[in-house]
Coordinates of C-alpha atoms in Angstrom, one line a residue:
M1 CA -19.9 214.9 177.0
S2 CA -19.4 211.4 178.6
I3 CA -19.6 208.2 176.7
K4 CA -22.7 207.3 178.8
K5 CA -24.6 210.4 177.6
L6 CA -23.5 209.8 174.0
L7 CA -24.7 206.2 174.0
I8 CA -28.0 207.2 175.5
I9 CA -28.4 209.7 172.7
I10 CA -27.5 207.1 170.1
Y11 CA -29.9 204.6 171.6
L12 CA -32.7 207.1 171.5
I13 CA -31.9 208.1 167.9
A14 CA -31.8 204.4 166.8
G15 CA -35.0 203.6 168.8
L16 CA -36.9 206.5 167.2
I17 CA -35.8 205.4 163.7
F18 CA -36.8 201.8 164.4
L19 CA -40.2 202.7 165.9
S20 CA -41.0 205.2 163.2
H21 CA -40.2 202.6 160.5
Y22 CA -42.3 200.1 162.4
T23 CA -45.2 202.5 162.6
F24 CA -45.1 203.1 158.9
S25 CA -44.5 199.5 157.7
G26 CA -46.4 197.7 160.5
H27 CA -43.7 195.0 160.9
A28 CA -39.9 194.7 160.9
I29 CA -39.2 191.1 159.9
Y30 CA -38.4 190.7 156.2
G31 CA -35.6 189.4 153.9
D32 CA -33.0 187.4 155.8
G33 CA -34.6 188.4 159.0
I34 CA -37.3 185.8 158.4
D35 CA -34.7 183.1 158.5
Y36 CA -33.2 184.3 161.8
W37 CA -36.6 184.8 163.3
A38 CA -37.8 181.3 162.4
Y39 CA -35.7 179.7 165.1
L40 CA -37.5 181.6 167.9
P41 CA -41.2 180.4 167.5
S42 CA -40.0 177.0 166.3
V43 CA -37.8 176.3 169.3
Y44 CA -39.8 178.3 171.9
F45 CA -43.4 177.3 171.0
D46 CA -42.9 174.1 168.9
H47 CA -39.8 172.7 170.8
D48 CA -38.3 171.6 167.5
I49 CA -36.4 172.9 164.4
D50 CA -39.0 171.9 161.9
F51 CA -39.5 175.2 160.2
S52 CA -42.4 174.2 158.0
N53 CA -45.1 176.3 159.8
Q54 CA -42.7 179.3 160.3
Y55 CA -42.1 179.5 156.5
K56 CA -45.8 179.3 155.8
H57 CA -46.5 182.3 157.9
Y58 CA -47.6 185.5 156.1
F59 CA -45.6 188.4 157.4
E60 CA -48.2 191.0 157.1
P61 CA -49.2 193.5 159.9
V62 CA -52.8 192.4 160.4
N63 CA -52.0 188.7 160.1
N64 CA -49.0 189.0 162.5
N65 CA -51.4 190.2 165.3
L66 CA -54.1 187.5 165.0
D67 CA -54.5 184.9 167.7
N68 CA -54.4 182.3 164.9
P69 CA -52.4 183.8 161.9
G70 CA -53.2 182.6 158.4
S71 CA -50.7 180.4 156.7
A72 CA -49.8 179.4 153.1
L73 CA -50.4 175.9 151.8
V74 CA -46.7 175.5 151.0
V75 CA -43.4 176.9 152.5
M76 CA -42.4 180.3 151.2
K77 CA -39.0 182.0 150.6
T78 CA -37.0 178.9 151.2
A79 CA -36.8 175.3 149.7
V80 CA -37.1 171.7 150.8
T81 CA -33.9 169.8 151.4
D82 CA -32.9 166.5 149.7
I83 CA -34.3 164.6 152.8
G84 CA -37.6 166.5 152.8
K85 CA -37.0 169.1 155.5
T86 CA -37.8 172.8 155.3
D87 CA -34.5 174.5 154.7
N88 CA -33.1 177.4 156.7
V89 CA -29.8 178.5 155.3
H90 CA -28.8 180.8 158.3
P91 CA -27.4 179.6 161.6
P92 CA -29.2 180.2 164.9
G93 CA -26.8 182.7 166.6
T94 CA -28.9 185.8 165.9
A95 CA -32.0 184.1 167.4
I96 CA -29.8 183.2 170.5
V97 CA -29.0 186.8 171.0
W98 CA -32.7 187.7 170.5
S99 CA -34.0 185.0 172.9
P100 CA -34.1 187.0 176.2
A101 CA -36.2 189.8 174.6
F102 CA -38.4 187.2 172.9
I103 CA -39.1 185.5 176.2
A104 CA -39.7 188.8 177.9
A105 CA -42.2 189.7 175.1
D106 CA -44.0 186.4 175.6
I107 CA -44.3 187.0 179.3
A108 CA -45.7 190.5 178.5
A109 CA -48.1 188.9 176.1
V110 CA -49.4 186.6 178.8
I111 CA -49.8 189.5 181.3
F112 CA -51.6 191.8 178.9
S113 CA -53.6 189.1 177.2
L114 CA -52.1 189.7 173.7
P115 CA -51.7 187.1 170.9
R116 CA -49.1 184.5 172.0
Q117 CA -47.7 183.2 168.7
G118 CA -44.3 184.8 168.3
Y119 CA -45.0 187.3 165.4
S120 CA -47.2 190.1 166.9
D121 CA -46.1 193.7 167.5
I122 CA -45.0 193.1 171.1
Y123 CA -42.5 190.4 170.0
Q124 CA -41.0 192.5 167.2
I125 CA -40.8 195.7 169.2
F126 CA -39.3 194.1 172.3
V127 CA -36.6 192.3 170.1
G128 CA -35.9 195.4 168.1
L129 CA -35.3 197.6 171.1
W130 CA -33.2 194.9 172.7
S131 CA -31.1 194.6 169.5
I132 CA -30.5 198.4 169.6
G133 CA -29.3 197.9 173.2
V134 CA -26.9 195.1 172.1
L135 CA -25.6 197.5 169.4
T136 CA -25.1 200.2 171.9
L137 CA -23.1 197.8 174.1
G138 CA -20.9 197.1 171.0
L139 CA -20.3 200.8 170.6
W140 CA -19.2 201.0 174.2
F141 CA -16.6 198.4 173.6
N142 CA -15.5 200.3 170.5
Y143 CA -15.1 203.4 172.6
Q144 CA -12.9 201.5 175.1
I145 CA -10.7 200.2 172.2
V146 CA -10.2 203.6 170.6
F147 CA -9.6 205.4 173.9
R148 CA -7.0 202.9 175.1
L149 CA -5.1 203.2 171.8
I150 CA -5.4 206.9 171.1
K151 CA -5.7 208.1 174.8
D152 CA -7.9 211.1 174.0
K153 CA -11.5 211.2 175.3
N154 CA -12.8 213.8 172.8
I155 CA -11.4 212.0 169.8
S156 CA -12.7 208.7 171.0
L157 CA -16.2 210.1 171.5
L158 CA -16.2 211.7 168.0
S159 CA -15.0 208.4 166.6
I160 CA -17.9 206.5 168.1
F161 CA -20.3 209.3 166.9
A162 CA -18.9 208.9 163.4
I163 CA -18.9 205.1 163.3
F164 CA -22.6 205.1 164.1
L165 CA -23.9 208.1 162.2
A166 CA -21.6 208.2 159.2
T167 CA -21.4 204.5 158.3
P168 CA -23.8 201.7 157.2
L169 CA -24.2 201.0 161.0
L170 CA -26.9 203.7 161.1
Y171 CA -29.0 201.7 158.6
Y172 CA -28.4 198.3 160.1
G173 CA -28.4 199.4 163.7
A174 CA -31.7 201.4 163.5
Y175 CA -33.7 201.0 160.3
D176 CA -33.0 197.3 159.5
I177 CA -32.4 196.2 163.0
L178 CA -34.1 192.8 162.9
N179 CA -31.3 191.2 161.0
S180 CA -27.9 189.8 162.0
H181 CA -25.6 192.8 161.4
F182 CA -26.1 194.5 164.8
A183 CA -25.0 191.2 166.5
S184 CA -22.1 190.6 164.2
F185 CA -20.8 194.1 164.9
S186 CA -21.2 193.9 168.6
L187 CA -19.6 190.4 169.0
T188 CA -16.6 191.3 166.9
S189 CA -16.2 194.5 169.0
V190 CA -16.2 192.5 172.2
F191 CA -13.7 190.0 170.6
W192 CA -11.1 192.7 169.8
F193 CA -11.4 194.2 173.3
V194 CA -10.9 190.8 174.9
L195 CA -8.0 189.9 172.6
L196 CA -6.1 193.2 172.9
F197 CA -6.7 194.2 176.5
L198 CA -7.6 191.3 178.8
P199 CA -4.7 189.3 180.4
N200 CA -3.7 186.4 178.3
K201 CA -4.8 183.7 180.7
P202 CA -6.7 180.4 180.1
K203 CA -10.1 181.9 181.2
T204 CA -9.5 184.7 178.7
Q205 CA -8.7 182.2 176.0
I206 CA -11.9 180.3 176.8
L207 CA -13.9 183.5 176.7
M208 CA -12.4 184.3 173.3
G209 CA -13.4 180.9 172.0
A210 CA -16.9 181.4 173.2
I211 CA -17.1 184.8 171.6
I212 CA -15.8 183.5 168.3
G213 CA -18.2 180.6 168.6
L214 CA -21.3 182.7 169.1
A215 CA -20.1 185.1 166.3
T216 CA -19.8 182.1 164.0
L217 CA -23.3 181.0 164.9
I218 CA -24.5 184.5 163.9
R219 CA -22.6 184.6 160.6
L220 CA -20.4 181.7 159.5
Q221 CA -17.8 184.0 158.0
E222 CA -16.9 185.2 161.6
A223 CA -15.1 181.9 162.1
M224 CA -12.3 183.8 160.3
L225 CA -11.7 185.5 163.7
L226 CA -9.7 182.4 164.5
I227 CA -7.0 183.5 162.0
P228 CA -6.0 186.7 163.7
T229 CA -6.3 184.9 167.1
I230 CA -3.8 182.3 166.0
A231 CA -1.5 185.0 164.7
F232 CA -1.9 186.8 168.1
F233 CA -0.8 183.7 170.0
L234 CA 2.1 183.0 167.6
L235 CA 3.5 186.3 168.9
K236 CA 3.3 185.1 172.5
K237 CA 5.2 182.4 174.5
R238 CA 3.6 179.0 174.7
P239 CA 1.2 179.7 171.8
L240 CA -0.1 176.1 171.4
T241 CA -1.9 176.1 174.7
G242 CA -3.7 179.3 174.0
I243 CA -4.6 178.2 170.4
L244 CA -6.0 174.9 171.7
N245 CA -8.1 176.6 174.5
V246 CA -9.6 178.9 172.0
F247 CA -10.2 176.3 169.3
L248 CA -11.7 173.7 171.5
T249 CA -14.1 176.2 173.1
W250 CA -15.1 177.5 169.7
L251 CA -15.7 173.9 168.5
I252 CA -18.0 173.2 171.5
F253 CA -19.9 176.5 170.9
I254 CA -20.6 175.8 167.2
S255 CA -21.4 172.1 167.8
P256 CA -25.2 172.7 167.7
L257 CA -24.7 173.6 164.0
F258 CA -23.7 170.0 163.2
F259 CA -26.9 168.7 164.8
I260 CA -29.0 171.2 162.9
W261 CA -27.4 170.4 159.6
E262 CA -27.7 166.7 160.3
Y263 CA -31.5 167.2 160.9
L264 CA -32.0 169.4 157.8
Y265 CA -29.6 167.8 155.3
G266 CA -28.9 164.3 156.6
I267 CA -25.2 165.1 156.9
P268 CA -23.3 167.0 159.6
I269 CA -21.7 169.5 157.1
P270 CA -23.8 170.4 154.0
K271 CA -22.1 169.7 150.7
Q272 CA -22.2 173.4 149.7
Y273 CA -19.7 174.1 152.5
I274 CA -17.4 171.3 151.3
H275 CA -17.3 172.0 147.6
I276 CA -16.3 175.6 147.5
Q277 CA -16.5 175.7 143.7
S278 CA -20.3 175.2 144.0
F279 CA -20.9 178.6 145.6
V280 CA -18.0 180.8 144.5
K281 CA -19.4 183.5 142.2
R282 CA -17.6 185.5 139.6
G283 CA -17.9 189.2 139.8
N284 CA -16.2 192.6 140.1
T285 CA -13.2 192.1 142.4
L286 CA -13.4 195.7 143.7
G287 CA -17.2 196.0 143.6
S288 CA -17.5 195.7 147.4
V289 CA -15.3 198.8 147.6
F290 CA -16.4 201.0 144.7
H291 CA -20.0 200.0 143.8
P292 CA -22.0 203.2 144.3
V293 CA -24.8 201.6 146.2
Y294 CA -23.3 198.4 147.8
G295 CA -19.7 199.4 148.2
I296 CA -17.6 201.0 150.9
I297 CA -17.5 204.2 148.9
R298 CA -21.2 204.8 149.6
T299 CA -20.1 206.0 153.0
P300 CA -17.0 208.1 152.2
I301 CA -15.8 208.3 155.8
L302 CA -14.6 204.7 155.6
L303 CA -12.2 205.4 152.7
L304 CA -11.2 208.8 154.2
S305 CA -10.3 207.0 157.4
L306 CA -7.3 205.5 155.7
V307 CA -5.6 208.9 156.4
G308 CA -5.0 207.5 159.9
L309 CA -3.6 204.1 158.8
K310 CA 0.1 205.2 158.9
K311 CA -0.2 206.6 162.5
F312 CA -2.0 203.4 163.6
V313 CA 0.7 201.2 162.2
T314 CA 3.4 203.4 163.6
N315 CA 2.0 203.3 167.1
Y316 CA 0.6 199.7 167.3
K317 CA 2.1 197.7 164.5
N318 CA 1.0 194.2 165.7
T319 CA -2.5 195.3 166.5
A320 CA -2.8 197.0 163.1
Y321 CA -1.5 193.9 161.3
L322 CA -3.9 191.6 163.2
M323 CA -6.9 193.7 162.3
A324 CA -5.7 194.1 158.7
I325 CA -5.4 190.3 158.4
Y326 CA -9.1 190.0 159.4
F327 CA -10.2 192.7 157.0
L328 CA -8.3 191.1 154.1
I329 CA -9.8 187.7 154.8
Q330 CA -13.2 189.2 154.9
F331 CA -12.5 191.1 151.6
A332 CA -11.5 187.8 150.0
L333 CA -14.6 186.0 151.2
V334 CA -16.9 188.9 150.3
T335 CA -15.4 189.0 146.8
L336 CA -15.5 185.2 146.2
L337 CA -19.1 184.8 147.5
R338 CA -20.1 188.1 146.0
Y339 CA -21.8 188.7 149.3
W340 CA -21.7 192.5 148.8
N341 CA -24.0 192.4 145.7
G342 CA -27.6 192.5 146.9
P343 CA -30.5 194.8 148.0
A344 CA -28.4 196.3 150.8
Y345 CA -27.1 199.6 151.9
G346 CA -23.4 200.4 151.6
A347 CA -20.7 198.1 153.0
R348 CA -23.1 195.7 154.7
A349 CA -20.6 192.9 154.1
Y350 CA -17.9 194.7 156.2
I351 CA -20.0 195.5 159.3
S352 CA -17.9 193.2 161.4
T353 CA -14.7 195.1 160.4
L354 CA -16.0 198.4 161.7
P355 CA -14.0 198.2 164.9
L356 CA -10.9 198.6 162.7
F357 CA -12.5 201.6 161.0
A358 CA -13.4 203.2 164.3
I359 CA -9.7 203.2 165.2
L360 CA -8.7 204.5 161.8
I361 CA -11.3 207.3 162.1
G362 CA -9.9 208.1 165.5
Y363 CA -6.4 208.4 164.2
S364 CA -7.6 210.4 161.2
I365 CA -9.4 212.8 163.5
K366 CA -6.1 213.1 165.5
V367 CA -4.1 213.9 162.3
F368 CA -6.7 216.4 161.1
S369 CA -6.9 218.1 164.5
Q370 CA -3.1 218.5 164.7
K371 CA -3.0 220.0 161.2
F372 CA -6.1 222.2 161.6
S373 CA -8.3 222.0 164.7
F374 CA -10.6 219.6 166.6
K375 CA -13.6 221.9 166.0
L376 CA -13.1 221.7 162.3
A377 CA -12.8 217.9 162.6
V378 CA -16.2 217.9 164.4
A379 CA -17.7 219.9 161.6
V380 CA -16.3 217.5 158.9
V381 CA -17.6 214.4 160.8
S382 CA -21.0 216.1 161.3
F383 CA -21.1 216.9 157.5
L384 CA -20.3 213.2 156.7
A385 CA -23.0 212.1 159.1
I386 CA -25.6 214.3 157.5
L387 CA -24.5 213.1 154.1
N388 CA -25.0 209.5 155.3
I389 CA -28.5 210.3 156.6
I390 CA -29.4 211.8 153.2
S391 CA -27.8 208.8 151.4
I392 CA -29.8 206.3 153.5
S393 CA -33.0 208.3 152.9
S394 CA -32.3 208.1 149.1
F395 CA -31.7 204.4 149.4
V396 CA -34.8 203.7 151.4
L397 CA -37.1 205.9 149.3
F398 CA -35.8 205.4 145.8
E399 CA -33.1 202.8 145.3
K400 CA -33.9 199.7 147.4
D401 CA -35.2 196.6 145.7
V402 CA -38.7 195.8 146.8
N403 CA -40.8 192.6 146.8
S404 CA -41.9 193.2 143.2
G405 CA -38.3 193.3 142.1
L406 CA -38.6 197.0 141.1
K407 CA -36.1 199.6 142.3
R408 CA -38.7 202.0 143.7
G409 CA -37.6 202.0 147.4
L410 CA -39.6 201.0 150.5
E411 CA -41.8 198.0 150.9
E412 CA -45.0 198.2 148.8
K413 CA -47.4 198.7 151.7
T414 CA -45.2 201.3 153.2
Q415 CA -44.9 203.0 149.8
I416 CA -48.7 203.2 149.6
K417 CA -48.9 204.8 153.1
V418 CA -46.2 207.3 152.3
D419 CA -47.8 208.2 149.0
G420 CA -51.1 208.7 150.8
I421 CA -49.5 211.0 153.4
I422 CA -47.8 213.1 150.6
K423 CA -51.1 213.3 148.7
H424 CA -53.0 214.3 151.8
S425 CA -50.4 217.0 152.7
T426 CA -50.4 218.3 149.1
D427 CA -54.2 218.5 149.0
F428 CA -54.2 220.3 152.4
L429 CA -51.7 222.9 151.2
K430 CA -53.6 223.5 148.0
S431 CA -56.9 223.9 149.9
N432 CA -55.3 226.5 152.2
K433 CA -53.8 228.7 149.5

């Protein structure tokens, strides 16, 4: 099988999951997705970043598809800042990635005389399918990275199959696609490809700065990509020029944040990002690794991939160290902020480190194949993928926190629909006995 065929299959699987979920629930914007989405109608329709009307919108299937959707009297989900603005704690990067699909959806809404307000089905479905496309592109870059390091097509293909179907990427790249995780994964994948394999020239350095800048606008923690970048240049001749090119480009790309923060908070950098003690949370140091729901251990393939660590370090010591630096920085941030602890599936907090795990999985498959056989490696990876699908199903149906705060799985409206289908099916079977 070629990488093109594999990625087409992955896109179709992810698209089917997304559309099935959308059919049941009636919408796909909830949780943090509301914050990321708020930028789109605010900038595109209102031409501002006053999010008041966006946070008054009722995200409910029928209301989403009205020409004039109903609104609450006060802002929901978020708060009002000290200077009286409606707060949005998330940066605009995800909305930037979504914007081509959002504009295309608006054009389609005009052509087919559909509601033009930025919330209806056509907007959400266009953006969801576009997001899956961006994720698929990220997987292509992962394949290129693994193949260039391991130099085995079959192992590289199996590694990409595994990183999608046997890790939290399946959940965040298909079921919960209208969130930031797909973009974070794809941008960091592009970053590692550019850093490791493109010629170290000024235009490449500017490209790296732009990638890190956009990644930072998606998730502020991705600014930490600057650290392995600096370490990379310190291993080269004339490191200062490269570091400056990357840093200045990165600064230009993130500069819109300072204007947004100035508008929302009255200062270019909010105080919570200055006084670290105000948001550092105490918690289990290894919870992000070993928590049964939110930890890396939820998808065992990530821990099992450490089998390939020794071979990776032996073959590409500097690359392994650079990627390990980034992972350890993320681990420190995730632990300090307790970002891992929330109504999320598996190692959500480590989505941007999955390119490292793709390589480790590849080397683990290589070790396993040499000791046993490649066919057995395929069987093991397939088993772990099936286990992950069962695990996600359990999380979605029974473990996920819902709006009421109860751990009963699914959103309430979706739960009612599923219960109705189960009851109808049960009644049908009983009547045909």
